[in-house]
Short mmCIF file of N, CA and C and ligand atoms in Angstrom, two decimals:
data_model
loop_
_atom_site.label_atom_id
_atom_site.label_comp_id
_atom_site.label_asym_id
_atom_site.label_seq_id
_atom_site.Cartn_x
_atom_site.Cartn_y
_atom_site.Cartn_z
N UNK A 1 12.73 2.71 39.08
CA UNK A 1 13.80 3.52 38.49
C UNK A 1 14.76 3.98 39.58
N UNK A 2 16.01 3.59 39.44
CA UNK A 2 17.01 3.98 40.45
C UNK A 2 17.53 5.39 40.21
N UNK A 3 17.88 6.06 41.28
CA UNK A 3 18.51 7.37 41.15
C UNK A 3 19.91 7.18 40.56
N UNK A 4 20.22 7.89 39.49
CA UNK A 4 21.53 7.71 38.87
C UNK A 4 22.67 8.30 39.70
N UNK A 5 22.33 9.15 40.66
CA UNK A 5 23.38 9.77 41.47
C UNK A 5 23.75 8.92 42.68
N UNK A 6 22.74 8.39 43.37
CA UNK A 6 23.04 7.68 44.61
C UNK A 6 22.53 6.23 44.60
N UNK A 7 21.92 5.81 43.52
CA UNK A 7 21.44 4.43 43.41
C UNK A 7 20.24 4.09 44.28
N UNK A 8 19.67 5.09 44.91
CA UNK A 8 18.48 4.88 45.73
C UNK A 8 17.36 4.29 44.86
N UNK A 9 16.61 3.34 45.46
CA UNK A 9 15.61 2.62 44.67
C UNK A 9 14.37 3.46 44.36
N UNK A 10 14.11 4.48 45.15
CA UNK A 10 12.84 5.15 44.90
C UNK A 10 13.01 6.61 44.43
N UNK A 11 12.27 6.92 43.39
CA UNK A 11 12.28 8.29 42.87
C UNK A 11 10.83 8.74 42.67
N UNK A 12 10.67 10.02 42.70
CA UNK A 12 9.35 10.61 42.55
C UNK A 12 9.20 11.23 41.17
N UNK A 13 8.00 11.10 40.58
CA UNK A 13 7.76 11.76 39.30
C UNK A 13 7.26 13.18 39.58
N UNK A 14 7.97 14.18 39.06
CA UNK A 14 7.56 15.57 39.28
C UNK A 14 6.54 16.00 38.23
N UNK A 15 6.82 15.67 37.00
CA UNK A 15 5.80 15.88 35.99
C UNK A 15 6.04 15.03 34.74
N UNK A 16 4.99 14.81 33.98
CA UNK A 16 5.07 14.02 32.76
C UNK A 16 4.59 14.86 31.60
N UNK A 17 5.30 14.79 30.54
CA UNK A 17 4.89 15.55 29.37
C UNK A 17 5.00 14.70 28.13
N UNK A 18 3.97 14.75 27.28
CA UNK A 18 4.03 14.05 26.01
C UNK A 18 4.86 14.91 25.06
N UNK A 19 5.85 14.31 24.45
CA UNK A 19 6.71 15.06 23.54
C UNK A 19 5.97 15.45 22.27
N UNK A 20 6.59 16.34 21.50
CA UNK A 20 5.90 16.87 20.32
C UNK A 20 5.57 15.79 19.29
N UNK A 21 6.29 14.67 19.31
CA UNK A 21 5.97 13.61 18.35
C UNK A 21 4.73 12.83 18.76
N UNK A 22 4.22 13.09 19.96
CA UNK A 22 2.99 12.46 20.41
C UNK A 22 3.12 11.03 20.90
N UNK A 23 4.29 10.42 20.72
CA UNK A 23 4.42 9.02 21.14
C UNK A 23 5.48 8.78 22.21
N UNK A 24 6.18 9.82 22.60
CA UNK A 24 7.11 9.63 23.70
C UNK A 24 6.70 10.52 24.87
N UNK A 25 6.97 10.02 26.04
CA UNK A 25 6.63 10.75 27.25
C UNK A 25 7.92 11.05 28.01
N UNK A 26 8.07 12.30 28.37
CA UNK A 26 9.24 12.67 29.16
C UNK A 26 8.78 12.88 30.61
N UNK A 27 9.46 12.24 31.53
CA UNK A 27 9.12 12.40 32.94
C UNK A 27 10.27 13.04 33.68
N UNK A 28 9.95 14.06 34.46
CA UNK A 28 10.97 14.63 35.34
C UNK A 28 10.87 13.91 36.66
N UNK A 29 11.97 13.44 37.15
CA UNK A 29 11.96 12.69 38.40
C UNK A 29 12.93 13.29 39.41
N UNK A 30 12.65 12.97 40.65
CA UNK A 30 13.51 13.44 41.72
C UNK A 30 13.77 12.28 42.67
N UNK A 31 15.00 12.13 43.08
CA UNK A 31 15.35 11.09 44.04
C UNK A 31 14.63 11.39 45.35
N UNK A 32 14.00 10.35 45.96
CA UNK A 32 13.26 10.62 47.19
C UNK A 32 14.14 10.66 48.43
N UNK A 33 15.38 10.32 48.29
CA UNK A 33 16.28 10.41 49.44
C UNK A 33 16.59 11.88 49.72
N UNK A 34 16.26 12.32 50.92
CA UNK A 34 16.36 13.75 51.23
C UNK A 34 17.74 14.35 50.97
N UNK A 35 18.76 13.62 51.41
CA UNK A 35 20.13 14.15 51.28
C UNK A 35 20.55 14.27 49.82
N UNK A 36 19.88 13.49 48.95
CA UNK A 36 20.29 13.49 47.54
C UNK A 36 19.43 14.45 46.73
N UNK A 37 18.16 14.10 46.54
CA UNK A 37 17.24 14.97 45.81
C UNK A 37 17.63 15.24 44.37
N UNK A 38 18.45 14.36 43.82
CA UNK A 38 18.91 14.53 42.44
C UNK A 38 17.74 14.53 41.46
N UNK A 39 17.78 15.48 40.52
CA UNK A 39 16.71 15.53 39.51
C UNK A 39 17.22 15.06 38.16
N UNK A 40 16.41 14.30 37.50
CA UNK A 40 16.77 13.82 36.16
C UNK A 40 15.49 13.57 35.39
N UNK A 41 15.61 13.28 34.12
CA UNK A 41 14.40 12.98 33.37
C UNK A 41 14.56 11.70 32.58
N UNK A 42 13.44 11.06 32.35
CA UNK A 42 13.44 9.82 31.59
C UNK A 42 12.52 9.97 30.40
N UNK A 43 12.79 9.20 29.39
CA UNK A 43 11.93 9.22 28.21
C UNK A 43 11.36 7.83 28.03
N UNK A 44 10.04 7.79 27.93
CA UNK A 44 9.39 6.52 27.69
C UNK A 44 8.89 6.49 26.28
N UNK A 45 9.11 5.40 25.61
CA UNK A 45 8.55 5.31 24.27
C UNK A 45 7.85 3.99 24.05
N UNK A 46 7.02 3.97 23.03
CA UNK A 46 6.28 2.76 22.70
C UNK A 46 7.26 1.70 22.23
N UNK A 47 7.04 0.49 22.70
CA UNK A 47 7.88 -0.60 22.24
C UNK A 47 7.03 -1.55 21.42
N UNK A 48 7.54 -1.92 20.28
CA UNK A 48 6.79 -2.84 19.44
C UNK A 48 7.04 -4.27 19.89
N UNK A 49 5.97 -4.94 20.25
CA UNK A 49 6.09 -6.33 20.68
C UNK A 49 5.32 -7.20 19.70
N UNK A 50 5.62 -8.46 19.71
CA UNK A 50 4.84 -9.42 18.94
C UNK A 50 4.68 -9.06 17.47
N UNK A 51 5.74 -8.59 16.88
CA UNK A 51 5.67 -8.35 15.45
C UNK A 51 6.65 -9.32 14.79
N UNK A 52 6.14 -10.01 13.77
CA UNK A 52 6.99 -10.97 13.07
C UNK A 52 7.34 -10.44 11.69
N UNK A 53 8.58 -10.57 11.34
CA UNK A 53 9.02 -10.15 10.02
C UNK A 53 9.18 -11.41 9.15
N UNK A 54 8.55 -11.39 8.00
CA UNK A 54 8.69 -12.52 7.07
C UNK A 54 9.78 -12.17 6.06
N UNK A 55 10.81 -12.96 6.07
CA UNK A 55 11.95 -12.67 5.21
C UNK A 55 11.70 -13.18 3.80
N UNK A 56 12.58 -12.79 2.90
CA UNK A 56 12.41 -13.17 1.51
C UNK A 56 12.35 -14.68 1.31
N UNK A 57 13.10 -15.41 2.10
CA UNK A 57 13.09 -16.87 1.96
C UNK A 57 11.96 -17.52 2.77
N UNK A 58 10.95 -16.70 3.16
CA UNK A 58 9.79 -17.16 3.92
C UNK A 58 10.07 -17.53 5.37
N UNK A 59 11.31 -17.34 5.76
CA UNK A 59 11.58 -17.60 7.17
C UNK A 59 11.08 -16.43 8.00
N UNK A 60 10.66 -16.75 9.21
CA UNK A 60 10.12 -15.69 10.06
C UNK A 60 11.08 -15.38 11.19
N UNK A 61 11.13 -14.13 11.54
CA UNK A 61 11.88 -13.77 12.74
C UNK A 61 11.17 -12.63 13.43
N UNK A 62 11.34 -12.56 14.75
CA UNK A 62 10.62 -11.49 15.43
C UNK A 62 11.32 -10.16 15.21
N UNK A 63 10.51 -9.13 15.18
CA UNK A 63 11.01 -7.78 14.94
C UNK A 63 12.05 -7.43 15.99
N UNK A 64 13.13 -6.84 15.53
CA UNK A 64 14.22 -6.50 16.43
C UNK A 64 14.66 -5.06 16.17
N UNK A 65 14.34 -4.22 17.13
CA UNK A 65 14.65 -2.80 16.99
C UNK A 65 16.15 -2.56 16.83
N UNK A 66 16.95 -3.32 17.58
CA UNK A 66 18.39 -3.14 17.52
C UNK A 66 18.93 -3.42 16.12
N UNK A 67 18.32 -4.42 15.50
CA UNK A 67 18.75 -4.79 14.15
C UNK A 67 18.41 -3.66 13.16
N UNK A 68 17.20 -3.12 13.32
CA UNK A 68 16.80 -2.00 12.47
C UNK A 68 17.75 -0.83 12.68
N UNK A 69 18.02 -0.55 13.94
CA UNK A 69 18.89 0.56 14.30
C UNK A 69 20.27 0.38 13.67
N UNK A 70 20.82 -0.82 13.76
CA UNK A 70 22.19 -1.00 13.26
C UNK A 70 22.23 -0.88 11.74
N UNK A 71 21.16 -1.33 11.06
CA UNK A 71 21.11 -1.16 9.61
C UNK A 71 21.08 0.30 9.22
N UNK A 72 20.29 1.07 9.98
CA UNK A 72 20.16 2.49 9.68
C UNK A 72 21.44 3.24 10.03
N UNK A 73 22.05 2.86 11.15
CA UNK A 73 23.30 3.53 11.53
C UNK A 73 24.40 3.28 10.51
N UNK A 74 24.38 2.07 9.96
CA UNK A 74 25.36 1.73 8.93
C UNK A 74 25.17 2.65 7.72
N UNK A 75 23.91 2.80 7.32
CA UNK A 75 23.61 3.66 6.17
C UNK A 75 23.98 5.11 6.46
N UNK A 76 23.91 5.48 7.73
CA UNK A 76 24.16 6.88 8.11
C UNK A 76 25.60 7.13 8.55
N UNK A 77 26.45 6.15 8.36
CA UNK A 77 27.84 6.28 8.79
C UNK A 77 28.48 7.54 8.23
N UNK A 78 29.13 8.28 9.10
CA UNK A 78 29.83 9.52 8.73
C UNK A 78 28.91 10.61 8.17
N UNK A 79 27.62 10.44 8.31
CA UNK A 79 26.69 11.49 7.91
C UNK A 79 26.45 12.38 9.13
N UNK A 80 26.15 13.66 8.88
CA UNK A 80 26.09 14.61 10.00
C UNK A 80 24.77 14.61 10.77
N UNK A 81 24.48 13.52 11.48
CA UNK A 81 23.24 13.49 12.26
C UNK A 81 23.53 13.07 13.69
N UNK A 82 22.87 13.72 14.62
CA UNK A 82 23.06 13.40 16.03
C UNK A 82 22.21 12.20 16.44
N UNK A 83 22.54 11.64 17.60
CA UNK A 83 21.82 10.48 18.11
C UNK A 83 20.32 10.74 18.27
N UNK A 84 19.99 11.94 18.73
CA UNK A 84 18.57 12.26 18.98
C UNK A 84 17.79 12.29 17.67
N UNK A 85 18.44 12.82 16.64
CA UNK A 85 17.82 12.88 15.33
C UNK A 85 17.56 11.47 14.78
N UNK A 86 18.55 10.61 14.99
CA UNK A 86 18.43 9.23 14.51
C UNK A 86 17.36 8.48 15.31
N UNK A 87 17.33 8.74 16.62
CA UNK A 87 16.31 8.10 17.46
C UNK A 87 14.91 8.51 17.00
N UNK A 88 14.78 9.78 16.62
CA UNK A 88 13.49 10.26 16.13
C UNK A 88 13.12 9.59 14.81
N UNK A 89 14.10 9.42 13.95
CA UNK A 89 13.89 8.75 12.67
C UNK A 89 13.37 7.32 12.91
N UNK A 90 13.99 6.64 13.86
CA UNK A 90 13.58 5.27 14.15
C UNK A 90 12.17 5.24 14.75
N UNK A 91 11.85 6.22 15.58
CA UNK A 91 10.49 6.31 16.12
C UNK A 91 9.48 6.50 15.00
N UNK A 92 9.82 7.35 14.03
CA UNK A 92 8.91 7.60 12.91
C UNK A 92 8.69 6.32 12.10
N UNK A 93 9.77 5.58 11.90
CA UNK A 93 9.67 4.33 11.16
C UNK A 93 8.79 3.34 11.91
N UNK A 94 9.01 3.25 13.21
CA UNK A 94 8.21 2.31 14.01
C UNK A 94 6.74 2.71 14.04
N UNK A 95 6.50 4.01 14.01
CA UNK A 95 5.12 4.46 14.02
C UNK A 95 4.40 4.00 12.76
N UNK A 96 5.08 4.12 11.64
CA UNK A 96 4.51 3.64 10.37
C UNK A 96 4.32 2.14 10.39
N UNK A 97 5.26 1.47 11.00
CA UNK A 97 5.20 0.01 11.10
C UNK A 97 3.96 -0.39 11.90
N UNK A 98 3.67 0.36 12.95
CA UNK A 98 2.51 0.06 13.77
C UNK A 98 1.21 0.37 13.06
N UNK A 99 1.28 1.36 12.17
CA UNK A 99 0.08 1.73 11.44
C UNK A 99 -0.38 0.62 10.50
N UNK A 100 0.52 -0.30 10.16
CA UNK A 100 0.09 -1.42 9.31
C UNK A 100 -0.88 -2.31 10.07
N UNK A 101 -0.86 -2.23 11.39
CA UNK A 101 -1.76 -3.01 12.25
C UNK A 101 -1.74 -4.49 11.97
N UNK A 102 -0.58 -4.99 11.67
CA UNK A 102 -0.46 -6.41 11.40
C UNK A 102 0.51 -7.05 12.38
N UNK A 103 0.34 -8.34 12.59
CA UNK A 103 1.27 -9.05 13.46
C UNK A 103 2.44 -9.62 12.68
N UNK A 104 2.21 -9.74 11.37
CA UNK A 104 3.27 -10.23 10.51
C UNK A 104 3.45 -9.26 9.34
N UNK A 105 4.68 -8.90 9.09
CA UNK A 105 4.95 -7.93 8.03
C UNK A 105 6.08 -8.47 7.16
N UNK A 106 5.92 -8.36 5.87
CA UNK A 106 6.97 -8.75 4.95
C UNK A 106 8.21 -7.87 5.15
N UNK A 107 9.37 -8.47 5.03
CA UNK A 107 10.58 -7.65 5.18
C UNK A 107 10.63 -6.55 4.13
N UNK A 108 9.99 -6.79 2.98
CA UNK A 108 9.98 -5.75 1.95
C UNK A 108 9.14 -4.55 2.36
N UNK A 109 8.08 -4.81 3.13
CA UNK A 109 7.24 -3.71 3.63
C UNK A 109 8.06 -2.86 4.61
N UNK A 110 8.75 -3.55 5.50
CA UNK A 110 9.62 -2.84 6.43
C UNK A 110 10.68 -2.05 5.67
N UNK A 111 11.28 -2.69 4.66
CA UNK A 111 12.30 -2.02 3.85
C UNK A 111 11.75 -0.76 3.18
N UNK A 112 10.54 -0.87 2.66
CA UNK A 112 9.92 0.28 1.99
C UNK A 112 9.68 1.43 2.97
N UNK A 113 9.23 1.08 4.15
CA UNK A 113 8.98 2.12 5.16
C UNK A 113 10.30 2.82 5.52
N UNK A 114 11.33 2.02 5.72
CA UNK A 114 12.64 2.60 6.05
C UNK A 114 13.11 3.52 4.93
N UNK A 115 12.96 3.06 3.69
CA UNK A 115 13.45 3.86 2.57
C UNK A 115 12.67 5.15 2.41
N UNK A 116 11.37 5.05 2.63
CA UNK A 116 10.54 6.25 2.52
C UNK A 116 11.05 7.33 3.50
N UNK A 117 11.38 6.90 4.70
CA UNK A 117 11.86 7.86 5.69
C UNK A 117 13.29 8.33 5.42
N UNK A 118 14.13 7.38 5.00
CA UNK A 118 15.51 7.76 4.72
C UNK A 118 15.61 8.75 3.57
N UNK A 119 14.72 8.58 2.62
CA UNK A 119 14.72 9.45 1.45
C UNK A 119 14.54 10.91 1.86
N UNK A 120 13.67 11.11 2.85
CA UNK A 120 13.44 12.47 3.35
C UNK A 120 14.58 12.91 4.25
N UNK A 121 15.15 11.94 4.94
CA UNK A 121 16.11 12.24 6.00
C UNK A 121 17.52 12.52 5.47
N UNK A 122 17.96 11.67 4.55
CA UNK A 122 19.33 11.77 4.05
C UNK A 122 19.48 10.97 2.77
N UNK A 123 19.68 11.69 1.67
CA UNK A 123 19.71 11.03 0.36
C UNK A 123 20.85 10.03 0.23
N UNK A 124 21.99 10.38 0.77
CA UNK A 124 23.14 9.47 0.67
C UNK A 124 22.85 8.16 1.41
N UNK A 125 22.31 8.30 2.61
CA UNK A 125 21.97 7.12 3.40
C UNK A 125 20.89 6.30 2.68
N UNK A 126 19.99 7.01 2.06
CA UNK A 126 18.91 6.35 1.33
C UNK A 126 19.48 5.45 0.23
N UNK A 127 20.41 5.99 -0.54
CA UNK A 127 21.03 5.21 -1.61
C UNK A 127 21.82 4.03 -1.05
N UNK A 128 22.55 4.28 0.02
CA UNK A 128 23.29 3.18 0.65
C UNK A 128 22.35 2.06 1.09
N UNK A 129 21.29 2.48 1.75
CA UNK A 129 20.34 1.49 2.25
C UNK A 129 19.67 0.74 1.11
N UNK A 130 19.28 1.51 0.11
CA UNK A 130 18.59 0.91 -1.04
C UNK A 130 19.49 -0.11 -1.73
N UNK A 131 20.75 0.21 -1.85
CA UNK A 131 21.63 -0.69 -2.59
C UNK A 131 21.82 -2.01 -1.83
N UNK A 132 21.65 -1.98 -0.53
CA UNK A 132 21.79 -3.21 0.25
C UNK A 132 20.47 -3.98 0.30
N UNK A 133 19.35 -3.27 0.48
CA UNK A 133 18.10 -3.95 0.79
C UNK A 133 17.13 -4.14 -0.36
N UNK A 134 17.25 -3.32 -1.36
CA UNK A 134 16.31 -3.48 -2.47
C UNK A 134 16.60 -4.75 -3.26
N UNK A 135 15.55 -5.43 -3.63
CA UNK A 135 15.78 -6.67 -4.35
C UNK A 135 16.16 -6.39 -5.80
N UNK A 136 16.65 -7.40 -6.45
CA UNK A 136 17.19 -7.24 -7.79
C UNK A 136 16.19 -6.68 -8.80
N UNK A 137 14.95 -7.10 -8.69
CA UNK A 137 13.94 -6.65 -9.66
C UNK A 137 13.72 -5.14 -9.60
N UNK A 138 14.18 -4.54 -8.51
CA UNK A 138 13.99 -3.10 -8.37
C UNK A 138 15.17 -2.29 -8.90
N UNK A 139 16.08 -3.00 -9.53
CA UNK A 139 17.29 -2.34 -9.98
C UNK A 139 17.01 -1.14 -10.90
N UNK A 140 15.98 -1.28 -11.70
CA UNK A 140 15.63 -0.17 -12.62
C UNK A 140 15.20 1.07 -11.84
N UNK A 141 14.35 0.85 -10.86
CA UNK A 141 13.90 1.97 -10.02
C UNK A 141 15.10 2.63 -9.35
N UNK A 142 15.99 1.77 -8.92
CA UNK A 142 17.17 2.22 -8.22
C UNK A 142 18.05 3.08 -9.13
N UNK A 143 18.24 2.62 -10.35
CA UNK A 143 19.05 3.39 -11.31
C UNK A 143 18.40 4.73 -11.62
N UNK A 144 17.09 4.68 -11.76
CA UNK A 144 16.36 5.91 -12.02
C UNK A 144 16.58 6.91 -10.88
N UNK A 145 16.50 6.37 -9.69
CA UNK A 145 16.69 7.18 -8.49
C UNK A 145 18.09 7.82 -8.47
N UNK A 146 19.08 7.00 -8.80
CA UNK A 146 20.45 7.48 -8.83
C UNK A 146 20.61 8.62 -9.84
N UNK A 147 20.03 8.40 -11.01
CA UNK A 147 20.12 9.42 -12.05
C UNK A 147 19.48 10.72 -11.59
N UNK A 148 18.32 10.60 -10.99
CA UNK A 148 17.61 11.83 -10.59
C UNK A 148 18.38 12.56 -9.48
N UNK A 149 19.10 11.79 -8.66
CA UNK A 149 19.91 12.43 -7.62
C UNK A 149 21.13 13.13 -8.20
N UNK A 150 21.70 12.51 -9.21
CA UNK A 150 22.88 13.09 -9.82
C UNK A 150 22.58 14.43 -10.51
N UNK A 151 21.37 14.50 -11.05
CA UNK A 151 20.98 15.73 -11.73
C UNK A 151 20.99 16.93 -10.81
N UNK A 152 20.60 16.68 -9.57
CA UNK A 152 20.46 17.80 -8.63
C UNK A 152 21.80 18.42 -8.23
ZN1 ZN B 201 19.63 9.96 44.82
#
């Protein structure tokens, strides 16, 4: 890890703390160059590797966090959420994804996990996401959902 202030190659870890979500670690670091001594912190999180998503047409593709992120950001466009909040949402989704303990997951399973979290996180985003990702056979559920939201 390079020092962001002086680009020095070596930094020291001052302390490590597991964040309240239990899956990210925050490390406080200090540049080892005496004249610099810049302090900063890094966040380490679990990365999902070797997960294959099976698409509706049976084609497989490897799990891509960036793709998930961009889908969620699209649904959350112009909604009042900060980057940290969204990052936490994505961590929660990935945690559920890992709990399936499978190497291959149907895209519908991933979609359901995302929707479950979005529903709690932001109803508008949830509807946006659902309208894009839910398959046609779920249209009834979707309409029911819309109606129940309108009532509120
Ligand atoms: Zn430095």
